[in-house]
GROMACS .gro file of C-alpha atoms in nm:
model
  204
    1UNK     CA    1   2.000  -3.355  -0.624
    2UNK     CA    2   1.947  -3.671  -0.456
    3UNK     CA    3   1.990  -3.684  -0.074
    4UNK     CA    4   2.254  -3.910   0.065
    5UNK     CA    5   2.022  -4.047   0.329
    6UNK     CA    6   1.771  -4.160   0.091
    7UNK     CA    7   2.024  -4.335  -0.125
    8UNK     CA    8   2.184  -4.493   0.163
    9UNK     CA    9   1.850  -4.623   0.295
   10UNK     CA   10   1.786  -4.779  -0.041
   11UNK     CA   11   2.128  -4.941  -0.061
   12UNK     CA   12   2.112  -5.073   0.292
   13UNK     CA   13   1.767  -5.231   0.215
   14UNK     CA   14   1.903  -5.386  -0.091
   15UNK     CA   15   2.244  -5.528   0.016
   16UNK     CA   16   2.053  -5.669   0.340
   17UNK     CA   17   1.792  -5.840   0.135
   18UNK     CA   18   1.497  -5.611   0.233
   19UNK     CA   19   1.257  -5.528  -0.050
   20UNK     CA   20   1.518  -5.674  -0.265
   21UNK     CA   21   1.360  -5.595  -0.621
   22UNK     CA   22   1.192  -5.261  -0.492
   23UNK     CA   23   1.510  -5.133  -0.336
   24UNK     CA   24   1.715  -5.220  -0.652
   25UNK     CA   25   1.470  -5.045  -0.871
   26UNK     CA   26   1.471  -4.725  -0.661
   27UNK     CA   27   1.864  -4.709  -0.681
   28UNK     CA   28   1.839  -4.772  -1.054
   29UNK     CA   29   1.597  -4.498  -1.115
   30UNK     CA   30   1.785  -4.249  -0.875
   31UNK     CA   31   2.106  -4.293  -1.079
   32UNK     CA   32   2.046  -4.415  -1.435
   33UNK     CA   33   2.001  -4.067  -1.580
   34UNK     CA   34   2.293  -3.915  -1.399
   35UNK     CA   35   2.512  -4.194  -1.489
   36UNK     CA   36   2.434  -4.153  -1.870
   37UNK     CA   37   2.477  -3.798  -1.867
   38UNK     CA   38   2.810  -3.837  -1.691
   39UNK     CA   39   2.919  -4.105  -1.945
   40UNK     CA   40   2.814  -3.876  -2.241
   41UNK     CA   41   3.002  -3.591  -2.083
   42UNK     CA   42   3.306  -3.813  -2.079
   43UNK     CA   43   3.271  -3.829  -2.476
   44UNK     CA   44   3.101  -4.177  -2.517
   45UNK     CA   45   2.796  -4.261  -2.715
   46UNK     CA   46   2.461  -4.305  -2.558
   47UNK     CA   47   2.442  -4.656  -2.669
   48UNK     CA   48   2.797  -4.741  -2.509
   49UNK     CA   49   2.680  -4.553  -2.179
   50UNK     CA   50   2.352  -4.746  -2.160
   51UNK     CA   51   2.539  -5.087  -2.213
   52UNK     CA   52   2.793  -4.988  -1.946
   53UNK     CA   53   2.533  -4.879  -1.704
   54UNK     CA   54   2.316  -5.196  -1.743
   55UNK     CA   55   2.641  -5.414  -1.699
   56UNK     CA   56   2.723  -5.226  -1.369
   57UNK     CA   57   2.374  -5.262  -1.246
   58UNK     CA   58   2.361  -5.635  -1.339
   59UNK     CA   59   2.679  -5.691  -1.150
   60UNK     CA   60   2.531  -5.508  -0.866
   61UNK     CA   61   2.232  -5.713  -0.849
   62UNK     CA   62   2.397  -6.043  -0.898
   63UNK     CA   63   2.683  -5.981  -0.670
   64UNK     CA   64   2.522  -5.777  -0.389
   65UNK     CA   65   2.666  -5.997  -0.111
   66UNK     CA   66   3.016  -5.831  -0.153
   67UNK     CA   67   2.871  -5.485  -0.149
   68UNK     CA   68   2.796  -5.479   0.219
   69UNK     CA   69   3.126  -5.273   0.275
   70UNK     CA   70   3.024  -5.017   0.049
   71UNK     CA   71   2.984  -4.691   0.243
   72UNK     CA   72   2.896  -4.457  -0.025
   73UNK     CA   73   2.659  -4.580  -0.312
   74UNK     CA   74   2.708  -4.258  -0.518
   75UNK     CA   75   3.096  -4.278  -0.536
   76UNK     CA   76   3.086  -4.666  -0.565
   77UNK     CA   77   2.839  -4.644  -0.870
   78UNK     CA   78   3.021  -4.353  -1.050
   79UNK     CA   79   3.360  -4.531  -1.002
   80UNK     CA   80   3.236  -4.862  -1.130
   81UNK     CA   81   3.061  -4.692  -1.427
   82UNK     CA   82   3.354  -4.491  -1.523
   83UNK     CA   83   3.592  -4.775  -1.501
   84UNK     CA   84   3.371  -4.984  -1.717
   85UNK     CA   85   3.349  -4.722  -1.979
   86UNK     CA   86   3.714  -4.701  -2.010
   87UNK     CA   87   3.765  -5.047  -2.014
   88UNK     CA   88   3.529  -5.074  -2.303
   89UNK     CA   89   3.716  -4.823  -2.472
   90UNK     CA   90   4.058  -4.987  -2.393
   91UNK     CA   91   3.936  -5.320  -2.546
   92UNK     CA   92   3.805  -5.132  -2.862
   93UNK     CA   93   4.107  -4.914  -2.912
   94UNK     CA   94   4.383  -5.138  -2.752
   95UNK     CA   95   4.527  -4.818  -2.572
   96UNK     CA   96   4.662  -4.811  -2.220
   97UNK     CA   97   4.437  -4.677  -1.935
   98UNK     CA   98   4.686  -4.389  -1.869
   99UNK     CA   99   4.658  -4.268  -2.228
  100UNK     CA  100   4.280  -4.269  -2.225
  101UNK     CA  101   4.237  -4.077  -1.916
  102UNK     CA  102   4.479  -3.818  -2.028
  103UNK     CA  103   4.302  -3.790  -2.355
  104UNK     CA  104   3.956  -3.774  -2.193
  105UNK     CA  105   3.754  -3.445  -2.250
  106UNK     CA  106   3.472  -3.374  -2.005
  107UNK     CA  107   3.193  -3.149  -2.135
  108UNK     CA  108   2.898  -3.043  -1.919
  109UNK     CA  109   2.678  -2.863  -2.148
  110UNK     CA  110   2.366  -3.098  -2.064
  111UNK     CA  111   2.391  -3.212  -1.714
  112UNK     CA  112   2.481  -2.901  -1.520
  113UNK     CA  113   2.319  -2.655  -1.747
  114UNK     CA  114   1.984  -2.820  -1.748
  115UNK     CA  115   1.995  -2.814  -1.360
  116UNK     CA  116   2.083  -2.461  -1.308
  117UNK     CA  117   1.890  -2.292  -1.607
  118UNK     CA  118   1.509  -2.328  -1.640
  119UNK     CA  119   1.333  -2.322  -1.996
  120UNK     CA  120   1.234  -1.967  -1.956
  121UNK     CA  121   1.587  -1.837  -1.951
  122UNK     CA  122   1.612  -1.950  -2.314
  123UNK     CA  123   1.931  -1.992  -2.502
  124UNK     CA  124   2.120  -1.674  -2.424
  125UNK     CA  125   2.219  -1.744  -2.081
  126UNK     CA  126   2.284  -2.102  -2.158
  127UNK     CA  127   2.534  -1.988  -2.418
  128UNK     CA  128   2.698  -1.775  -2.163
  129UNK     CA  129   2.735  -2.067  -1.916
  130UNK     CA  130   2.889  -2.278  -2.189
  131UNK     CA  131   3.138  -2.001  -2.269
  132UNK     CA  132   3.226  -1.974  -1.903
  133UNK     CA  133   3.277  -2.358  -1.874
  134UNK     CA  134   3.509  -2.355  -2.177
  135UNK     CA  135   3.766  -2.145  -1.962
  136UNK     CA  136   3.802  -2.455  -1.745
  137UNK     CA  137   4.008  -2.765  -1.806
  138UNK     CA  138   3.824  -3.092  -1.890
  139UNK     CA  139   3.967  -3.211  -1.551
  140UNK     CA  140   3.815  -2.912  -1.375
  141UNK     CA  141   3.490  -2.938  -1.535
  142UNK     CA  142   3.460  -3.308  -1.429
  143UNK     CA  143   3.574  -3.236  -1.073
  144UNK     CA  144   3.336  -2.948  -1.033
  145UNK     CA  145   3.043  -3.170  -1.173
  146UNK     CA  146   3.117  -3.450  -0.918
  147UNK     CA  147   3.152  -3.196  -0.626
  148UNK     CA  148   2.842  -2.978  -0.681
  149UNK     CA  149   2.617  -3.172  -0.905
  150UNK     CA  150   2.673  -3.524  -0.736
  151UNK     CA  151   2.758  -3.405  -0.398
  152UNK     CA  152   3.077  -3.597  -0.360
  153UNK     CA  153   3.342  -3.509  -0.110
  154UNK     CA  154   3.704  -3.454  -0.204
  155UNK     CA  155   3.825  -3.793  -0.100
  156UNK     CA  156   3.558  -3.964  -0.307
  157UNK     CA  157   3.649  -3.747  -0.598
  158UNK     CA  158   4.013  -3.809  -0.565
  159UNK     CA  159   3.950  -4.179  -0.571
  160UNK     CA  160   3.749  -4.140  -0.893
  161UNK     CA  161   4.001  -3.937  -1.066
  162UNK     CA  162   4.313  -4.106  -0.949
  163UNK     CA  163   4.436  -3.810  -0.757
  164UNK     CA  164   4.491  -3.724  -0.382
  165UNK     CA  165   4.231  -3.531  -0.190
  166UNK     CA  166   4.442  -3.208  -0.171
  167UNK     CA  167   4.512  -3.199  -0.539
  168UNK     CA  168   4.136  -3.259  -0.596
  169UNK     CA  169   4.042  -2.961  -0.370
  170UNK     CA  170   4.287  -2.733  -0.538
  171UNK     CA  171   4.146  -2.840  -0.873
  172UNK     CA  172   3.793  -2.746  -0.783
  173UNK     CA  173   3.915  -2.431  -0.620
  174UNK     CA  174   4.103  -2.312  -0.914
  175UNK     CA  175   3.817  -2.392  -1.139
  176UNK     CA  176   3.571  -2.187  -0.932
  177UNK     CA  177   3.800  -1.904  -0.905
  178UNK     CA  178   3.838  -1.904  -1.304
  179UNK     CA  179   3.451  -1.896  -1.339
  180UNK     CA  180   3.420  -1.614  -1.072
  181UNK     CA  181   3.694  -1.411  -1.254
  182UNK     CA  182   3.543  -1.459  -1.588
  183UNK     CA  183   3.207  -1.373  -1.487
  184UNK     CA  184   3.321  -1.055  -1.299
  185UNK     CA  185   3.521  -0.923  -1.585
  186UNK     CA  186   3.219  -0.948  -1.835
  187UNK     CA  187   3.139  -0.641  -2.005
  188UNK     CA  188   2.763  -0.669  -1.996
  189UNK     CA  189   2.473  -0.730  -1.740
  190UNK     CA  190   2.424  -1.087  -1.839
  191UNK     CA  191   2.762  -1.193  -1.688
  192UNK     CA  192   2.652  -1.052  -1.357
  193UNK     CA  193   2.337  -1.245  -1.378
  194UNK     CA  194   2.521  -1.554  -1.476
  195UNK     CA  195   2.760  -1.501  -1.179
  196UNK     CA  196   2.444  -1.490  -0.948
  197UNK     CA  197   2.305  -1.800  -1.111
  198UNK     CA  198   2.634  -1.992  -1.048
  199UNK     CA  199   2.682  -1.868  -0.686
  200UNK     CA  200   2.328  -1.958  -0.577
  201UNK     CA  201   2.312  -2.291  -0.773
  202UNK     CA  202   2.648  -2.423  -0.643
  203UNK     CA  203   2.642  -2.257  -0.307
  204UNK     CA  204   2.992  -2.111  -0.375
   0.00000   0.00000   0.00000
């Protein structure tokens, strides 16, 4: 996971004109894969995600003077990227934004699982994690991803998901409780191992 201090340092150097291209490159390299994974998890094609991400970074580079007030680059980038993806979908399907957000399905098979499971664990444990995550609503999966994989606070997640902070906190809490209950109620030893992996990886 990326540290907020390092990200903030790169961002500050960029918006202040210090190491302009190098700082921008550092920001791009830190976030591009996470943004692509996030967009794919939202159900968009890789090509659409790449186009949207490049549009966002292009806008950042050409309009950096207005970015000095941005306090949290992570939240800003994810929000800009998410909004741009749904604007693309809106143009393509001529649907209202409310409809799209309600119909959005968030899957975390790639982004979270690759982080908490190494190659030696093989497919068995990965399949168990996928089964656990299916117990959550798409909204819970997305909120948990943002909270624990992107280290966003509840206010930032609330802004991204168009919710209030208290509702976001409850959303995450209920999702984690569902994961714990499912793991604890498992009938075999693998579920106990899985619970341990989740607790250690997410610091729950």
